[in-house]
Amino acid sequence: MFGDPGRGKTAAVRMALGEVPLGWKVTWVPVPVRPSVAGMRCAVFDALALAGRFPHTSALADAAVTGALSGEPVPKARG
């Protein structure tokens, strides 16, 4: 979520998080101001505490994050 300071972004997110159904896990992912896509991927990877180093390609990073969020096994990188 992006916007000028003081416009209620944090308050809106916190209110929305209050509506999350019981049993759902919520994680706050801190990111720098105006992050790159790669920076967002890395922040989510770190917030999920995924094992290993951050993948060297966007496809592998996306697969790791998607797998973790869906509960499905993550495919191994070929090497």
Tab-separated table of C-alpha atoms in Angstrom:
chain	number	residue	atom	x	y	z
A	1	MET	CA	0.000	0.000	0.000
A	2	PHE	CA	1.478	3.310	-1.048
A	3	GLY	CA	0.510	6.928	-0.447
A	4	ASP	CA	1.370	10.193	1.201
A	5	PRO	CA	2.198	10.201	4.928
A	6	GLY	CA	-0.692	10.667	7.319
A	7	ARG	CA	-3.430	9.404	5.008
A	8	GLY	CA	-4.390	6.406	7.174
A	9	LYS	CA	-2.660	3.565	5.345
A	10	THR	CA	-1.475	1.844	8.523
A	11	ALA	CA	-4.823	2.347	10.257
A	12	ALA	CA	-6.657	0.883	7.258
A	13	VAL	CA	-4.411	-2.181	7.189
A	14	ARG	CA	-4.763	-2.721	10.923
A	15	MET	CA	-8.561	-2.444	10.670
A	16	ALA	CA	-8.620	-4.948	7.799
A	17	LEU	CA	-6.430	-7.343	9.769
A	18	GLY	CA	-8.980	-7.187	12.565
A	19	GLU	CA	-11.463	-8.816	10.169
A	20	VAL	CA	-9.273	-11.835	9.382
A	21	PRO	CA	-11.084	-15.074	10.324
A	22	LEU	CA	-9.951	-16.936	13.439
A	23	GLY	CA	-7.334	-19.549	12.691
A	24	TRP	CA	-5.683	-17.609	9.885
A	25	LYS	CA	-2.075	-16.653	10.460
A	26	VAL	CA	-1.186	-13.035	9.763
A	27	THR	CA	2.372	-11.814	9.393
A	28	TRP	CA	3.439	-8.190	9.180
A	29	VAL	CA	6.040	-7.824	6.436
A	30	PRO	CA	8.140	-4.693	6.846
A	31	VAL	CA	9.430	-3.341	3.545
A	32	PRO	CA	11.379	-0.232	2.652
A	33	VAL	CA	9.697	2.778	1.080
A	34	ARG	CA	9.034	2.198	-2.632
A	35	PRO	CA	10.577	-1.284	-2.751
A	36	SER	CA	11.488	-3.036	-5.969
A	37	VAL	CA	9.684	-6.243	-6.920
A	38	ALA	CA	12.826	-8.161	-5.949
A	39	GLY	CA	12.856	-6.333	-2.618
A	40	MET	CA	9.238	-7.312	-1.979
A	41	ARG	CA	9.999	-10.947	-2.814
A	42	CYS	CA	12.943	-10.933	-0.427
A	43	ALA	CA	10.918	-9.286	2.373
A	44	VAL	CA	8.149	-11.895	2.079
A	45	PHE	CA	10.703	-14.738	1.879
A	46	ASP	CA	12.360	-13.470	5.070
A	47	ALA	CA	9.048	-12.832	6.880
A	48	LEU	CA	7.968	-16.415	6.190
A	49	ALA	CA	11.310	-17.615	7.618
A	50	LEU	CA	11.798	-19.942	4.669
A	51	ALA	CA	14.751	-22.302	4.872
A	52	GLY	CA	17.895	-21.663	2.903
A	53	ARG	CA	19.147	-18.654	1.048
A	54	PHE	CA	16.974	-16.364	-1.017
A	55	PRO	CA	16.723	-17.951	-4.516
A	56	HIS	CA	18.784	-16.499	-7.352
A	57	THR	CA	15.874	-16.308	-9.818
A	58	SER	CA	12.444	-14.740	-9.516
A	59	ALA	CA	10.780	-17.996	-10.603
A	60	LEU	CA	12.416	-19.945	-7.757
A	61	ALA	CA	11.643	-17.189	-5.245
A	62	ASP	CA	8.006	-17.082	-6.360
A	63	ALA	CA	7.751	-20.879	-6.158
A	64	ALA	CA	9.168	-20.881	-2.621
A	65	VAL	CA	6.804	-18.166	-1.396
A	66	THR	CA	3.755	-19.590	-3.196
A	67	GLY	CA	4.506	-23.072	-1.898
A	68	ALA	CA	4.861	-21.819	1.664
A	69	LEU	CA	1.610	-19.861	1.508
A	70	SER	CA	-0.344	-22.712	-0.077
A	71	GLY	CA	1.122	-25.434	2.128
A	72	GLU	CA	2.310	-27.345	-0.932
A	73	PRO	CA	5.833	-28.738	-1.251
A	74	VAL	CA	8.295	-26.442	-2.973
A	75	PRO	CA	10.008	-27.873	-6.084
A	76	LYS	CA	13.776	-28.258	-5.779
A	77	ALA	CA	16.005	-26.173	-7.987
A	78	ARG	CA	17.881	-27.979	-10.713
A	79	GLY	CA	21.552	-27.572	-10.480
